[in-house]
Amino acid sequence: MPKKSLVICLFLVLLAIACNKKTDLYKVVGVKDGDTMVLLSPQNLQVTVRLAEIDCPEKSQAFGQAAKQFASDLCFGKMVKLIVNNTDRYGRTVGWIELEDGTSVNKQLIKNGYAWQYRAYSKSMELAMLEQQARQNHLGLWQDENPTPPWNFRKGEREQRTEQKVDKPKKKRTYKKRRRKQRDTVAF
C-alpha cells in the first residue's frame, strides 16, 4: 500500500510540474524584412530568425516593403513562441513563429499574399493551399499580373553583379621608376 501511494504522489507532483511549465516566449524586437525577424530570448540574447518554408519579396522588390510592414504590424513588440527547424548557412535560426494565441506568422504571410511557399524547402499542402487562395483572391503581391519569386529575383541580382565584374576593364598596373637622389652631388 505505501508503495502504491508513493507512486501516485510522485505522479501527481510530476503532473503539476508539467502543467505549470511555461513555454519559453521570445519578444520580437526587430523585423529585418518580411521573413527575417530578431527575437529577444528569455535569457536576453538576440536571435535572428529566418521564417521556415516561406519566402517574402526582397526589400528592393515589389511588395518587399509591404511584406515587412505586414510582418511588423502582426508581431513587432509581441511575445511569440519559436519552433526551431534548423540553422541556415548564414547562422540564422530557421523556424516557425507563433503568437501567444497560436497564430502562425509564417502562415499569415502566405495567407495574406506577402510570401510564397518556399517549395525548395517545403512540401506542406496547407501552405500550398493558402498560397493558392491568396493568388485567386489577388491578395498582396498577387495583385501583380506576374510577380517575380524572390529566389529568381536574387538569382538575377547575382547574375547582374557577375556581369558588372566581367564588364569592368581591369586597370593596368604601372610601375614608376624610382629616382635615386644623388647623395654625392652638391649644388653651388
Tab-separated table of C-alpha atoms in Angstrom:
chain	number	residue	atom	x	y	z
A	1	MET	CA	0.000	0.000	0.000
A	2	PRO	CA	2.694	2.606	0.844
A	3	LYS	CA	4.459	1.831	-2.403
A	4	LYS	CA	1.269	2.472	-4.365
A	5	SER	CA	0.600	5.822	-2.656
A	6	LEU	CA	4.221	6.864	-3.221
A	7	VAL	CA	3.842	6.202	-6.957
A	8	ILE	CA	0.571	8.146	-7.026
A	9	CYS	CA	2.128	11.100	-5.163
A	10	LEU	CA	5.118	11.094	-7.491
A	11	PHE	CA	2.796	11.019	-10.493
A	12	LEU	CA	0.762	13.958	-9.147
A	13	VAL	CA	3.919	16.006	-8.464
A	14	LEU	CA	5.225	15.370	-11.997
A	15	LEU	CA	1.827	16.238	-13.453
A	16	ALA	CA	1.724	19.526	-11.519
A	17	ILE	CA	5.232	20.425	-12.717
A	18	ALA	CA	4.327	19.621	-16.324
A	19	CYS	CA	1.152	21.722	-16.175
A	20	ASN	CA	2.951	24.727	-14.679
A	21	LYS	CA	5.826	24.628	-17.149
A	22	LYS	CA	5.526	27.625	-19.474
A	23	THR	CA	6.851	27.523	-22.997
A	24	ASP	CA	9.749	29.918	-23.450
A	25	LEU	CA	8.438	33.049	-25.070
A	26	TYR	CA	10.562	35.440	-27.081
A	27	LYS	CA	9.940	39.117	-27.728
A	28	VAL	CA	10.039	40.348	-31.325
A	29	VAL	CA	12.475	43.279	-31.203
A	30	GLY	CA	13.184	43.657	-34.923
A	31	VAL	CA	11.765	42.906	-38.347
A	32	LYS	CA	14.566	42.930	-40.933
A	33	ASP	CA	12.273	42.029	-43.811
A	34	GLY	CA	9.110	40.014	-44.302
A	35	ASP	CA	10.661	36.674	-43.471
A	36	THR	CA	13.510	37.614	-41.112
A	37	MET	CA	12.938	38.670	-37.501
A	38	VAL	CA	15.080	39.462	-34.492
A	39	LEU	CA	13.838	37.937	-31.241
A	40	LEU	CA	14.955	38.513	-27.688
A	41	SER	CA	15.237	35.234	-25.780
A	42	PRO	CA	14.207	34.771	-22.144
A	43	GLN	CA	17.951	34.936	-21.393
A	44	ASN	CA	18.107	38.394	-23.095
A	45	LEU	CA	20.032	37.107	-26.123
A	46	GLN	CA	19.151	38.295	-29.617
A	47	VAL	CA	18.274	35.564	-32.082
A	48	THR	CA	17.906	36.253	-35.822
A	49	VAL	CA	15.174	34.007	-37.215
A	50	ARG	CA	14.511	33.206	-40.868
A	51	LEU	CA	10.894	32.048	-41.174
A	52	ALA	CA	10.748	28.428	-42.342
A	53	GLU	CA	9.117	27.235	-45.553
A	54	ILE	CA	8.201	30.695	-46.869
A	55	ASP	CA	9.950	33.352	-48.929
A	56	CYS	CA	8.890	37.000	-48.941
A	57	PRO	CA	9.839	39.503	-51.633
A	58	GLU	CA	13.195	41.198	-51.114
A	59	LYS	CA	13.065	44.732	-49.655
A	60	SER	CA	14.065	46.243	-53.022
A	61	GLN	CA	11.487	44.125	-54.846
A	62	ALA	CA	7.814	44.922	-55.472
A	63	PHE	CA	5.829	44.253	-52.264
A	64	GLY	CA	9.039	43.780	-50.251
A	65	GLN	CA	8.351	46.784	-48.019
A	66	ALA	CA	4.679	45.821	-47.759
A	67	ALA	CA	5.661	42.314	-46.576
A	68	LYS	CA	7.990	43.807	-43.979
A	69	GLN	CA	5.249	46.174	-42.775
A	70	PHE	CA	2.680	43.367	-42.585
A	71	ALA	CA	5.059	41.203	-40.530
A	72	SER	CA	5.871	44.152	-38.287
A	73	ASP	CA	2.199	45.003	-37.717
A	74	LEU	CA	1.492	41.354	-36.943
A	75	CYS	CA	4.183	40.671	-34.369
A	76	PHE	CA	6.605	43.528	-33.564
A	77	GLY	CA	6.870	44.049	-29.804
A	78	LYS	CA	4.819	40.943	-29.055
A	79	MET	CA	5.724	37.790	-27.195
A	80	VAL	CA	5.986	34.799	-29.512
A	81	LYS	CA	6.781	31.112	-29.461
A	82	LEU	CA	9.733	29.972	-31.587
A	83	ILE	CA	9.680	26.481	-33.085
A	84	VAL	CA	13.188	25.827	-34.385
A	85	ASN	CA	13.749	23.742	-37.533
A	86	ASN	CA	17.496	24.255	-38.055
A	87	THR	CA	20.185	26.846	-38.805
A	88	ASP	CA	20.925	28.237	-42.271
A	89	ARG	CA	24.292	28.906	-43.921
A	90	TYR	CA	24.254	32.480	-42.601
A	91	GLY	CA	23.959	31.322	-38.990
A	92	ARG	CA	20.309	32.321	-38.653
A	93	THR	CA	17.835	30.153	-36.824
A	94	VAL	CA	15.224	28.782	-39.236
A	95	GLY	CA	11.829	28.165	-37.723
A	96	TRP	CA	8.193	28.933	-37.193
A	97	ILE	CA	6.956	31.848	-35.124
A	98	GLU	CA	3.598	31.743	-33.389
A	99	LEU	CA	1.835	34.496	-31.493
A	100	GLU	CA	0.655	33.719	-27.958
A	101	ASP	CA	-2.840	32.996	-29.318
A	102	GLY	CA	-1.387	30.299	-31.627
A	103	THR	CA	-1.485	32.351	-34.845
A	104	SER	CA	1.348	31.304	-37.154
A	105	VAL	CA	3.255	34.290	-38.571
A	106	ASN	CA	4.590	32.088	-41.398
A	107	LYS	CA	1.081	31.066	-42.477
A	108	GLN	CA	-0.351	34.583	-42.125
A	109	LEU	CA	2.266	35.976	-44.526
A	110	ILE	CA	1.265	33.443	-47.180
A	111	LYS	CA	-2.465	33.693	-46.465
A	112	ASN	CA	-2.412	37.474	-46.945
A	113	GLY	CA	-0.318	37.356	-50.110
A	114	TYR	CA	3.010	38.595	-48.769
A	115	ALA	CA	5.005	35.399	-49.282
A	116	TRP	CA	5.433	32.379	-51.484
A	117	GLN	CA	5.618	28.860	-50.183
A	118	TYR	CA	9.354	28.142	-50.495
A	119	ARG	CA	8.850	24.861	-52.350
A	120	ALA	CA	12.566	24.043	-52.333
A	121	TYR	CA	12.241	23.705	-48.535
A	122	SER	CA	8.545	22.946	-48.028
A	123	LYS	CA	6.164	20.212	-49.067
A	124	SER	CA	3.280	21.447	-46.900
A	125	MET	CA	-0.108	21.036	-48.572
A	126	GLU	CA	-1.579	23.585	-46.143
A	127	LEU	CA	0.882	26.275	-47.248
A	128	ALA	CA	0.256	25.389	-50.902
A	129	MET	CA	-3.495	25.823	-50.388
A	130	LEU	CA	-3.052	29.131	-48.529
A	131	GLU	CA	-0.891	30.449	-51.373
A	132	GLN	CA	-3.411	29.289	-53.986
A	133	GLN	CA	-6.258	31.067	-52.145
A	134	ALA	CA	-4.211	34.280	-51.909
A	135	ARG	CA	-3.483	34.058	-55.664
A	136	GLN	CA	-7.158	33.528	-56.516
A	137	ASN	CA	-8.197	36.468	-54.333
A	138	HIS	CA	-5.401	38.718	-55.718
A	139	LEU	CA	-4.126	39.496	-52.231
A	140	GLY	CA	-0.857	41.323	-51.608
A	141	LEU	CA	1.780	40.572	-54.224
A	142	TRP	CA	-0.746	38.559	-56.232
A	143	GLN	CA	-2.222	41.887	-57.380
A	144	ASP	CA	0.624	41.917	-59.917
A	145	GLU	CA	-0.050	40.017	-63.100
A	146	ASN	CA	3.222	38.097	-62.998
A	147	PRO	CA	5.132	38.607	-59.722
A	148	THR	CA	8.770	37.534	-59.635
A	149	PRO	CA	9.552	34.960	-56.956
A	150	PRO	CA	12.307	36.205	-54.626
A	151	TRP	CA	14.612	33.272	-55.446
A	152	ASN	CA	14.517	34.329	-59.136
A	153	PHE	CA	14.972	37.984	-58.148
A	154	ARG	CA	18.057	37.115	-56.074
A	155	LYS	CA	19.435	34.970	-58.899
A	156	GLY	CA	19.007	37.895	-61.324
A	157	GLU	CA	20.822	40.234	-58.930
A	158	ARG	CA	23.712	37.764	-58.587
A	159	GLU	CA	23.999	37.421	-62.361
A	160	GLN	CA	23.916	41.189	-62.748
A	161	ARG	CA	26.742	41.617	-60.233
A	162	THR	CA	28.765	38.947	-62.020
A	163	GLU	CA	28.233	40.676	-65.377
A	164	GLN	CA	29.316	44.003	-63.899
A	165	LYS	CA	32.539	42.417	-62.675
A	166	VAL	CA	33.215	40.901	-66.110
A	167	ASP	CA	32.425	44.135	-67.974
A	168	LYS	CA	34.656	46.231	-65.772
A	169	PRO	CA	38.021	46.706	-67.501
A	170	LYS	CA	40.976	45.813	-65.373
A	171	LYS	CA	43.375	48.602	-64.602
A	172	LYS	CA	46.864	48.080	-65.839
A	173	ARG	CA	49.451	48.413	-63.192
A	174	THR	CA	52.064	50.938	-63.951
A	175	TYR	CA	55.309	50.943	-62.168
A	176	LYS	CA	57.103	54.219	-61.764
A	177	LYS	CA	60.811	54.152	-61.747
A	178	ARG	CA	62.120	55.343	-58.524
A	179	ARG	CA	64.690	58.018	-58.817
A	180	ARG	CA	67.598	57.857	-56.595
A	181	LYS	CA	68.752	61.051	-55.121
A	182	GLN	CA	72.337	61.590	-55.730
A	183	ARG	CA	73.950	61.965	-52.400
A	184	ASP	CA	77.287	63.000	-53.692
A	185	THR	CA	76.107	65.877	-55.813
A	186	VAL	CA	76.147	69.253	-54.182
A	187	ALA	CA	74.714	72.235	-55.984
A	188	PHE	CA	76.591	75.548	-55.828
